[in-house]
């Protein structure tokens, strides 16, 4: 039985990000990250590979702090960021010679390189002292080589933006745009002053740049952001004004600039796409008919908040952007007339992408994997990487999707994870998790914390209450100035329904936890109900009065929470969890980073002190030096310790054992709280919105029938995930045998382009204000000072403009999607009679395109937290050696040891050569790192003849591999059993393979990933699995991905 995940598995994960295609779409560069156990640090490197050939190449040798790759317009060079001293600097790698050159040398560091369209210059962001009176520096030299400067003598704040979470105290330093020759030389600073540049991009002719920021006086008191153009002499010209402008990108035609921004100065509004003439004028909203926010609102604990990747098509007719729907983030495109089209979707979180040369490359996470690299070419999708194959040997709980109906009719989405060996006749302890934001969302993404808890024996329940992203603007705004109101009702009502619906929850052993806004809600819940036996409040808020002007996003809080607490603090005090501290009887664990500038540690200290003075059970865990983002980008040993503390707290007060259900006794469901428990704060008048252009859209679809009440399916074994058998080098360690990878699928089958219109509830949701583009800089770009959007207390995002590569081209449009089955319309409420009037503060846009969200996969059996995996035959991997014996992890508790870290000696710095002829193709071999040597590409097979006669041969009678004589053939590789390591050939690509119980067979397809399909024994049955082949695998003439086979198939 597979072992569950544990906290220390953080050291085994490999994370992929910052995907960039070469201008011709032939190569892809990305950054690979991991947590190093020995140094207890987060490390990264840049990887380059040919899109159609599994040849990963470490672009830069010997460095473990390289990230942010960007291609030159001709594809011959790669700019990247590397930390080889105290601060990050800009480097350029020549891909032909392998030589690199440092282009920046700013004492405070540099980030975000962007090439000019002619490839002669690079722009980048650099941190410089702009307010000398903002700090009294210590004049002595740094104490160590990795220290930029000593702790200052004094810090002086005169504006609200003197600090930013994840960056720290600004100390009079600001972020500005620099330009430097691509051949090296002195960098020129183009912008200056006591303000910050958020994003930037080059003009098509390379003579100017567009930057976003606010250079006005009293900028810290206003949420407006401006777009400026700046020339090489530093002359600024204002082009447009908006709210929280991010990711400006200049059209390759040079006439317009596109960007993402809010539609007003209110909380909860959607981020939308805008265009403005490059010479200035009135901005036009081109996604007014899409009721989804531009950006990635789905959260997990695998990575920090991401920016908003956007790019133009090569002809400048369309803009590609991400948008979050119900539980998922997809890639869309829109033309200048406002016609939106879904490009890539599905039940997953697409968190980064690029478009070039007719190819879409993207990084995506699903519920089984932290993230892999995918490409879409000619209407078909393929996965290129397999970074975490070891996860296939672990128990990964698969979420069961539920829909819930609030007392006022709103329909909401949620998920339930089940523990290993789930028995529906037993009762289980349950942990309910609440996401932060509040304008974020849970979804179809991998969550380590949830998997650890499920593996221990807990049911893990999470859902998206009103206020969450992904369900339209009305739903999103329904929590503003109503924290602890209807959002709390939604959570408790959904919990009641899952208890009643499943009948497997031990209601005497339930816990609740959450971070940021989720921490606020955890604190609020235990002050209003005693149904929970344990609670974990992470980086939380307990007192809205003291928090109001204390955090780093004061203007956002003013719009989201309500008017200031002076002269009358009563409204905010009513919504402060600490007011109800005398009602809190639930044992509470509080965790927080000591450098959290978003939800200050004083908020946790206040509640902890009050609870202890009242004699209640409480514990406060502080993480030195850590920011609000400790769970996603903190020091690895602190991330591990945080998970251990959370798991131990719930185990201590809930237990992990199952309980017998007494005969004839049904699950007990406490009464739902009344909808009017807390009055909502009075909304303020809505300001005039920014002018929008009226755009036509496709007709709205007919409404789908409401789904039948959800019945939980019996759990089935979830078979292994996709694989990339040959690319062992990416994880830098030999790994167990990968499971099958699905074949290429038409994109049209993964997307649908209709967005259901969000119906208003019977009583309109209380208006709210302020939005929170969640912003946090990559922890390795330590000098980036994000300033553009005011993010929410949950996930912070570094907003950096992504360059519109001159050679980008628009991929072919997908074919028409198949109609989706009827299912709940998330965020929708029944339409009362007569129809309700929309709230005055919201003018609802027309329905527009959005993905169709498929049903949940079934759960899989597994083991309990303390149970060791059952003994089984050690699997083999295609050209992979056995995993080495683990070494102990540093720390007070000996964890599961991490695999060997990536070798700094393995490298191919020269550009990979062209494919060799098929006849000269070498047999697979191993290099020093255990990765398969690079092989060339052979033509794909021709489809088999329809009237081909089947012929069956004994395995030992098959002829030697005929590909050595240049004949097209399938290759059979025996991995175990009496024919192990033997390679034979089949002259026809359609064949019946004789089976033996001790043989796992790989059918090779050199035209794609190197493999075609696998035949293996699982639990006494035979299975055939496609491995991402070009023409697919057929069983009895039908295409399959993973299928059990019988005699004669």
Tab-separated table of C-alpha atoms in Angstrom, residues 238-586:
chain	number	residue	atom	x	y	z
A	238	UNK	CA	1.564	59.979	-19.204
A	239	UNK	CA	-0.509	57.734	-21.473
A	240	UNK	CA	-3.345	56.449	-19.278
A	241	UNK	CA	-4.628	56.241	-15.715
A	242	UNK	CA	-6.390	53.326	-14.044
A	243	UNK	CA	-6.593	51.307	-10.860
A	244	UNK	CA	-3.958	48.701	-10.051
A	245	UNK	CA	-2.514	48.572	-13.569
A	246	UNK	CA	-0.241	45.562	-14.118
A	247	UNK	CA	1.656	43.910	-16.984
A	248	UNK	CA	1.669	46.601	-19.692
A	249	UNK	CA	2.663	45.115	-23.068
A	250	UNK	CA	3.251	47.106	-26.254
A	251	UNK	CA	1.649	45.799	-29.432
A	252	UNK	CA	4.115	44.499	-32.059
A	253	UNK	CA	2.387	46.885	-34.492
A	254	UNK	CA	3.289	49.753	-32.169
A	255	UNK	CA	-0.138	51.396	-32.102
A	256	UNK	CA	-1.655	50.275	-28.790
A	257	UNK	CA	-0.637	49.146	-25.302
A	258	UNK	CA	-2.528	46.396	-23.471
A	259	UNK	CA	-2.645	45.940	-19.697
A	260	UNK	CA	-4.699	44.514	-16.847
A	261	UNK	CA	-6.518	46.789	-14.385
A	262	UNK	CA	-9.631	47.138	-12.248
A	263	UNK	CA	-12.764	48.867	-13.470
A	264	UNK	CA	-12.907	51.308	-10.575
A	265	UNK	CA	-11.733	52.097	-7.090
A	266	UNK	CA	-13.807	49.493	-5.297
A	267	UNK	CA	-13.028	46.234	-3.552
A	268	UNK	CA	-13.892	42.912	-5.151
A	269	UNK	CA	-14.010	44.223	-8.718
A	270	UNK	CA	-12.624	41.986	-11.427
A	271	UNK	CA	-9.286	42.638	-13.089
A	272	UNK	CA	-9.995	43.168	-16.784
A	273	UNK	CA	-8.011	43.583	-19.998
A	274	UNK	CA	-7.651	47.116	-21.412
A	275	UNK	CA	-6.050	48.739	-24.444
A	276	UNK	CA	-5.052	52.373	-24.930
A	277	UNK	CA	-3.463	54.148	-27.911
A	278	UNK	CA	0.307	54.359	-27.493
A	279	UNK	CA	0.069	58.122	-27.947
A	280	UNK	CA	-2.505	58.416	-25.143
A	281	UNK	CA	-6.288	58.548	-25.098
A	282	UNK	CA	-9.280	56.856	-23.514
A	283	UNK	CA	-8.655	53.253	-22.412
A	284	UNK	CA	-11.067	50.595	-23.691
A	285	UNK	CA	-11.978	47.458	-21.754
A	286	UNK	CA	-11.858	44.475	-24.112
A	287	UNK	CA	-13.009	41.811	-21.619
A	288	UNK	CA	-16.152	43.599	-20.418
A	289	UNK	CA	-18.195	40.577	-21.505
A	290	UNK	CA	-16.065	38.049	-19.605
A	291	UNK	CA	-17.282	37.718	-16.016
A	292	UNK	CA	-13.970	36.280	-14.823
A	293	UNK	CA	-10.928	38.020	-13.370
A	294	UNK	CA	-7.769	38.299	-15.454
A	295	UNK	CA	-5.019	36.482	-13.565
A	296	UNK	CA	-4.559	33.321	-11.536
A	297	UNK	CA	-6.709	33.297	-8.396
A	298	UNK	CA	-6.265	29.597	-7.503
A	299	UNK	CA	-3.964	29.090	-4.518
A	300	UNK	CA	-1.882	26.236	-3.136
A	301	UNK	CA	1.162	25.843	-0.880
A	302	UNK	CA	3.484	24.803	-3.707
A	303	UNK	CA	4.488	28.255	-4.967
A	304	UNK	CA	4.175	31.928	-4.158
A	305	UNK	CA	1.678	34.123	-5.936
A	306	UNK	CA	2.390	34.580	-9.614
A	307	UNK	CA	2.273	37.659	-11.826
A	308	UNK	CA	-0.082	38.074	-14.752
A	309	UNK	CA	1.616	36.618	-17.850
A	310	UNK	CA	0.266	38.292	-20.981
A	311	UNK	CA	1.512	38.377	-24.569
A	312	UNK	CA	0.444	39.521	-28.022
A	313	UNK	CA	-0.029	37.340	-31.062
A	314	UNK	CA	2.692	37.926	-33.653
A	315	UNK	CA	0.380	40.020	-35.843
A	316	UNK	CA	-0.862	42.109	-32.914
A	317	UNK	CA	-4.492	41.055	-33.380
A	318	UNK	CA	-5.000	39.172	-30.106
A	319	UNK	CA	-3.797	39.271	-26.511
A	320	UNK	CA	-3.285	36.055	-24.532
A	321	UNK	CA	-3.967	36.124	-20.798
A	322	UNK	CA	-4.921	33.832	-17.883
A	323	UNK	CA	-8.278	33.968	-16.141
A	324	UNK	CA	-9.691	32.082	-13.162
A	325	UNK	CA	-12.971	30.223	-13.416
A	326	UNK	CA	-14.616	27.838	-10.929
A	327	UNK	CA	-11.686	26.093	-9.244
A	328	UNK	CA	-9.354	26.425	-12.236
A	329	UNK	CA	-7.198	28.854	-14.203
A	330	UNK	CA	-7.223	28.731	-18.013
A	331	UNK	CA	-5.583	30.553	-20.925
A	332	UNK	CA	-7.776	32.873	-22.992
A	333	UNK	CA	-7.228	35.257	-25.859
A	334	UNK	CA	-9.172	38.339	-26.901
A	335	UNK	CA	-9.084	40.482	-30.022
A	336	UNK	CA	-9.272	44.260	-30.021
A	337	UNK	CA	-13.038	44.136	-30.534
A	338	UNK	CA	-13.577	42.195	-27.320
A	339	UNK	CA	-14.174	38.716	-28.745
A	340	UNK	CA	-12.876	36.268	-26.132
A	341	UNK	CA	-11.740	32.749	-26.929
A	342	UNK	CA	-10.674	29.971	-24.556
A	343	UNK	CA	-7.336	28.525	-25.678
A	344	UNK	CA	-6.343	25.966	-23.024
A	345	UNK	CA	-8.454	24.957	-20.030
A	346	UNK	CA	-9.331	21.902	-17.948
A	347	UNK	CA	-9.519	20.912	-14.289
A	348	UNK	CA	-6.149	22.362	-13.328
A	349	UNK	CA	-4.309	25.537	-12.434
A	350	UNK	CA	-2.351	27.024	-15.348
A	351	UNK	CA	-0.021	29.416	-13.570
A	352	UNK	CA	2.365	30.495	-16.327
A	353	UNK	CA	2.536	30.313	-20.123
A	354	UNK	CA	4.059	31.710	-23.292
A	355	UNK	CA	2.988	31.809	-26.949
A	356	UNK	CA	5.398	31.773	-29.895
A	357	UNK	CA	5.967	30.094	-33.242
A	358	UNK	CA	2.482	28.560	-33.327
A	359	UNK	CA	3.062	26.879	-29.946
A	360	UNK	CA	1.543	27.481	-26.508
A	361	UNK	CA	3.815	26.312	-23.680
A	362	UNK	CA	2.433	26.401	-20.169
A	363	UNK	CA	3.050	25.251	-16.613
A	364	UNK	CA	0.078	23.601	-14.943
A	365	UNK	CA	-0.680	21.903	-11.643
A	366	UNK	CA	-3.496	19.484	-10.935
A	367	UNK	CA	-4.620	17.608	-7.848
A	368	UNK	CA	-1.962	14.910	-8.317
A	369	UNK	CA	1.090	16.972	-9.233
A	370	UNK	CA	2.663	20.313	-8.205
A	371	UNK	CA	3.252	21.353	-11.807
A	372	UNK	CA	4.554	20.170	-15.177
A	373	UNK	CA	5.453	21.673	-18.543
A	374	UNK	CA	2.906	21.206	-21.335
A	375	UNK	CA	2.710	22.337	-24.943
A	376	UNK	CA	-0.142	22.742	-27.397
A	377	UNK	CA	0.816	22.369	-31.064
A	378	UNK	CA	-1.505	22.056	-34.036
A	379	UNK	CA	-4.519	21.555	-31.813
A	380	UNK	CA	-2.986	18.773	-29.696
A	381	UNK	CA	-1.549	18.882	-26.182
A	382	UNK	CA	1.420	16.982	-24.744
A	383	UNK	CA	3.200	17.000	-21.413
A	384	UNK	CA	6.978	17.402	-21.657
A	385	UNK	CA	8.226	16.908	-18.097
A	386	UNK	CA	7.864	14.446	-15.267
A	387	UNK	CA	9.497	16.256	-12.374
A	388	UNK	CA	8.022	14.318	-9.469
A	389	UNK	CA	7.617	10.658	-10.490
A	390	UNK	CA	8.115	9.578	-6.875
A	391	UNK	CA	4.613	10.871	-6.139
A	392	UNK	CA	3.208	7.855	-7.974
A	393	UNK	CA	4.484	5.671	-5.135
A	394	UNK	CA	2.653	7.753	-2.539
A	395	UNK	CA	-0.961	7.980	-1.513
A	396	UNK	CA	-2.457	11.039	-3.198
A	397	UNK	CA	-6.071	11.633	-2.165
A	398	UNK	CA	-8.232	12.604	-5.125
A	399	UNK	CA	-10.827	15.304	-4.406
A	400	UNK	CA	-14.506	14.544	-4.597
A	401	UNK	CA	-16.390	17.545	-5.887
A	402	UNK	CA	-19.509	18.768	-4.070
A	403	UNK	CA	-22.009	21.533	-4.649
A	404	UNK	CA	-23.645	23.362	-1.756
A	405	UNK	CA	-26.626	25.658	-1.489
A	406	UNK	CA	-26.619	28.562	0.960
A	407	UNK	CA	-29.799	29.495	2.853
A	408	UNK	CA	-30.356	32.409	0.449
A	409	UNK	CA	-29.958	30.212	-2.641
A	410	UNK	CA	-26.364	30.775	-3.749
A	411	UNK	CA	-24.743	27.628	-5.199
A	412	UNK	CA	-21.128	27.012	-4.180
A	413	UNK	CA	-18.348	24.561	-5.000
A	414	UNK	CA	-16.238	22.466	-2.647
A	415	UNK	CA	-14.130	19.315	-2.361
A	416	UNK	CA	-13.554	16.444	0.062
A	417	UNK	CA	-10.342	14.401	0.403
A	418	UNK	CA	-10.551	10.932	1.925
A	419	UNK	CA	-7.831	9.111	3.875
A	420	UNK	CA	-6.124	5.888	2.760
A	421	UNK	CA	-8.168	2.705	3.030
A	422	UNK	CA	-11.399	4.687	3.343
A	423	UNK	CA	-14.286	2.600	4.739
A	424	UNK	CA	-17.741	4.205	4.302
A	425	UNK	CA	-19.064	2.262	7.286
A	426	UNK	CA	-16.709	4.108	9.654
A	427	UNK	CA	-16.654	7.618	11.119
A	428	UNK	CA	-13.607	9.818	10.489
A	429	UNK	CA	-12.239	13.001	12.021
A	430	UNK	CA	-12.506	15.992	9.668
A	431	UNK	CA	-10.416	19.123	9.124
A	432	UNK	CA	-12.063	22.054	7.350
A	433	UNK	CA	-9.668	24.450	5.585
A	434	UNK	CA	-10.522	28.079	4.711
A	435	UNK	CA	-8.593	29.924	1.993
A	436	UNK	CA	-7.146	33.417	2.236
A	437	UNK	CA	-7.860	36.482	0.161
A	438	UNK	CA	-10.770	36.653	0.591
A	439	UNK	CA	-10.740	37.072	-3.215
A	440	UNK	CA	-8.777	33.905	-3.934
A	441	UNK	CA	-10.096	30.378	-4.455
A	442	UNK	CA	-9.369	26.734	-3.872
A	443	UNK	CA	-9.391	24.547	-6.941
A	444	UNK	CA	-7.971	21.646	-8.897
A	445	UNK	CA	-4.403	22.182	-7.706
A	446	UNK	CA	-1.976	20.155	-5.615
A	447	UNK	CA	-1.926	21.102	-1.903
A	448	UNK	CA	0.794	19.486	0.196
A	449	UNK	CA	-0.761	20.419	3.554
A	450	UNK	CA	-4.090	18.850	2.588
A	451	UNK	CA	-2.417	15.670	1.381
A	452	UNK	CA	-0.402	15.332	4.607
A	453	UNK	CA	-3.591	15.612	6.675
A	454	UNK	CA	-5.521	13.176	4.464
A	455	UNK	CA	-2.635	10.707	4.649
A	456	UNK	CA	-2.762	10.854	8.440
A	457	UNK	CA	-6.384	9.679	8.472
A	458	UNK	CA	-8.409	12.904	8.306
A	459	UNK	CA	-11.181	13.835	5.965
A	460	UNK	CA	-10.131	17.207	4.525
A	461	UNK	CA	-12.929	19.530	3.440
A	462	UNK	CA	-12.450	22.816	1.604
A	463	UNK	CA	-14.814	25.032	-0.397
A	464	UNK	CA	-15.194	28.492	-1.899
A	465	UNK	CA	-17.609	30.709	0.039
A	466	UNK	CA	-18.980	33.938	-1.372
A	467	UNK	CA	-16.203	36.443	-1.907
A	468	UNK	CA	-14.039	33.852	-3.675
A	469	UNK	CA	-12.579	34.401	-7.120
A	470	UNK	CA	-13.725	32.381	-10.131
A	471	UNK	CA	-17.499	32.776	-9.980
A	472	UNK	CA	-18.108	36.258	-11.337
A	473	UNK	CA	-18.033	39.790	-9.985
A	474	UNK	CA	-21.315	39.688	-8.015
A	475	UNK	CA	-20.169	36.595	-6.119
A	476	UNK	CA	-16.703	38.086	-5.573
A	477	UNK	CA	-18.002	41.358	-4.146
A	478	UNK	CA	-20.489	39.674	-1.828
A	479	UNK	CA	-18.047	39.587	1.124
A	480	UNK	CA	-16.730	43.145	1.012
A	481	UNK	CA	-17.401	44.914	4.352
A	482	UNK	CA	-19.152	41.729	5.465
A	483	UNK	CA	-16.300	39.624	6.855
A	484	UNK	CA	-17.765	37.153	9.315
A	485	UNK	CA	-21.251	37.574	7.824
A	486	UNK	CA	-22.643	35.537	4.966
A	487	UNK	CA	-19.205	34.066	4.243
A	488	UNK	CA	-19.285	32.408	7.672
A	489	UNK	CA	-22.830	31.182	6.988
A	490	UNK	CA	-21.674	29.685	3.694
A	491	UNK	CA	-18.864	27.762	5.379
A	492	UNK	CA	-20.977	26.380	8.201
A	493	UNK	CA	-23.872	25.499	5.885
A	494	UNK	CA	-21.550	23.665	3.492
A	495	UNK	CA	-20.035	21.752	6.409
A	496	UNK	CA	-23.517	20.771	7.575
A	497	UNK	CA	-24.377	19.505	4.111
A	498	UNK	CA	-21.218	17.446	3.694
A	499	UNK	CA	-21.797	15.856	7.129
A	500	UNK	CA	-25.374	14.957	6.269
A	501	UNK	CA	-24.607	13.907	2.701
A	502	UNK	CA	-21.711	11.566	3.438
A	503	UNK	CA	-22.585	10.157	6.861
A	504	UNK	CA	-18.899	9.470	7.554
A	505	UNK	CA	-17.914	12.521	9.636
A	506	UNK	CA	-17.312	12.109	13.348
A	507	UNK	CA	-18.890	15.406	14.430
A	508	UNK	CA	-17.246	15.147	17.844
A	509	UNK	CA	-13.817	15.331	16.177
A	510	UNK	CA	-13.799	18.231	13.731
A	511	UNK	CA	-11.094	20.850	13.267
A	512	UNK	CA	-10.803	24.096	11.326
A	513	UNK	CA	-7.787	25.907	9.906
A	514	UNK	CA	-6.797	28.597	7.467
A	515	UNK	CA	-4.292	31.318	6.665
A	516	UNK	CA	-4.530	35.095	6.226
A	517	UNK	CA	-8.259	35.796	5.700
A	518	UNK	CA	-8.671	32.063	6.360
A	519	UNK	CA	-6.946	32.671	9.709
A	520	UNK	CA	-9.377	35.501	10.422
A	521	UNK	CA	-12.273	33.151	9.637
A	522	UNK	CA	-10.778	30.426	11.848
A	523	UNK	CA	-10.589	32.896	14.740
A	524	UNK	CA	-14.112	34.121	13.990
A	525	UNK	CA	-15.566	30.604	13.806
A	526	UNK	CA	-14.274	29.416	17.174
A	527	UNK	CA	-15.733	32.577	18.739
A	528	UNK	CA	-19.164	31.785	17.325
A	529	UNK	CA	-19.427	27.977	17.616
A	530	UNK	CA	-18.020	25.223	19.805
A	531	UNK	CA	-18.476	22.524	17.174
A	532	UNK	CA	-14.725	22.335	16.484
A	533	UNK	CA	-12.383	20.419	18.782
A	534	UNK	CA	-9.166	21.965	17.396
A	535	UNK	CA	-8.221	25.013	15.345
A	536	UNK	CA	-5.080	26.231	13.556
A	537	UNK	CA	-4.935	29.925	12.691
A	538	UNK	CA	-2.057	30.826	10.353
A	539	UNK	CA	-0.762	34.403	9.701
A	540	UNK	CA	-4.145	35.616	10.847
A	541	UNK	CA	-6.077	38.730	11.840
A	542	UNK	CA	-7.786	38.995	15.212
A	543	UNK	CA	-8.438	42.727	15.668
A	544	UNK	CA	-9.633	44.784	12.694
A	545	UNK	CA	-9.262	47.995	14.680
A	546	UNK	CA	-5.546	47.600	15.370
A	547	UNK	CA	-4.841	45.939	12.006
A	548	UNK	CA	-6.567	48.667	9.993
A	549	UNK	CA	-3.564	50.966	9.435
A	550	UNK	CA	-0.845	48.559	10.528
A	551	UNK	CA	-0.325	46.363	7.453
A	552	UNK	CA	1.399	47.128	4.159
A	553	UNK	CA	-1.800	47.533	2.080
A	554	UNK	CA	-3.706	50.154	4.064
A	555	UNK	CA	-5.610	51.525	1.045
A	556	UNK	CA	-6.878	48.056	0.154
A	557	UNK	CA	-8.019	47.490	3.735
A	558	UNK	CA	-9.878	50.799	3.751
A	559	UNK	CA	-11.974	49.666	0.793
A	560	UNK	CA	-12.369	46.020	1.845
A	561	UNK	CA	-13.120	46.459	5.546
A	562	UNK	CA	-14.920	49.781	5.750
A	563	UNK	CA	-14.349	53.294	7.086
A	564	UNK	CA	-11.514	54.007	9.558
A	565	UNK	CA	-12.046	53.139	13.239
A	566	UNK	CA	-11.875	56.779	14.224
A	567	UNK	CA	-13.756	58.400	15.701
A	568	UNK	CA	-16.077	55.382	15.958
A	569	UNK	CA	-14.448	51.907	16.065
A	570	UNK	CA	-17.688	50.042	16.797
A	571	UNK	CA	-18.323	48.695	13.280
A	572	UNK	CA	-14.847	47.186	12.945
A	573	UNK	CA	-14.833	45.986	16.538
A	574	UNK	CA	-18.066	44.060	15.925
A	575	UNK	CA	-16.278	42.144	13.164
A	576	UNK	CA	-13.091	41.538	15.160
A	577	UNK	CA	-12.693	37.928	16.359
A	578	UNK	CA	-10.950	39.033	19.560
A	579	UNK	CA	-14.155	40.717	20.752
A	580	UNK	CA	-15.548	37.204	21.188
A	581	UNK	CA	-12.477	35.753	22.889
A	582	UNK	CA	-14.474	34.836	26.029
A	583	UNK	CA	-16.554	32.495	23.862
A	584	UNK	CA	-13.497	30.709	22.454
A	585	UNK	CA	-13.172	27.263	24.045
A	586	UNK	CA	-11.482	25.455	21.124
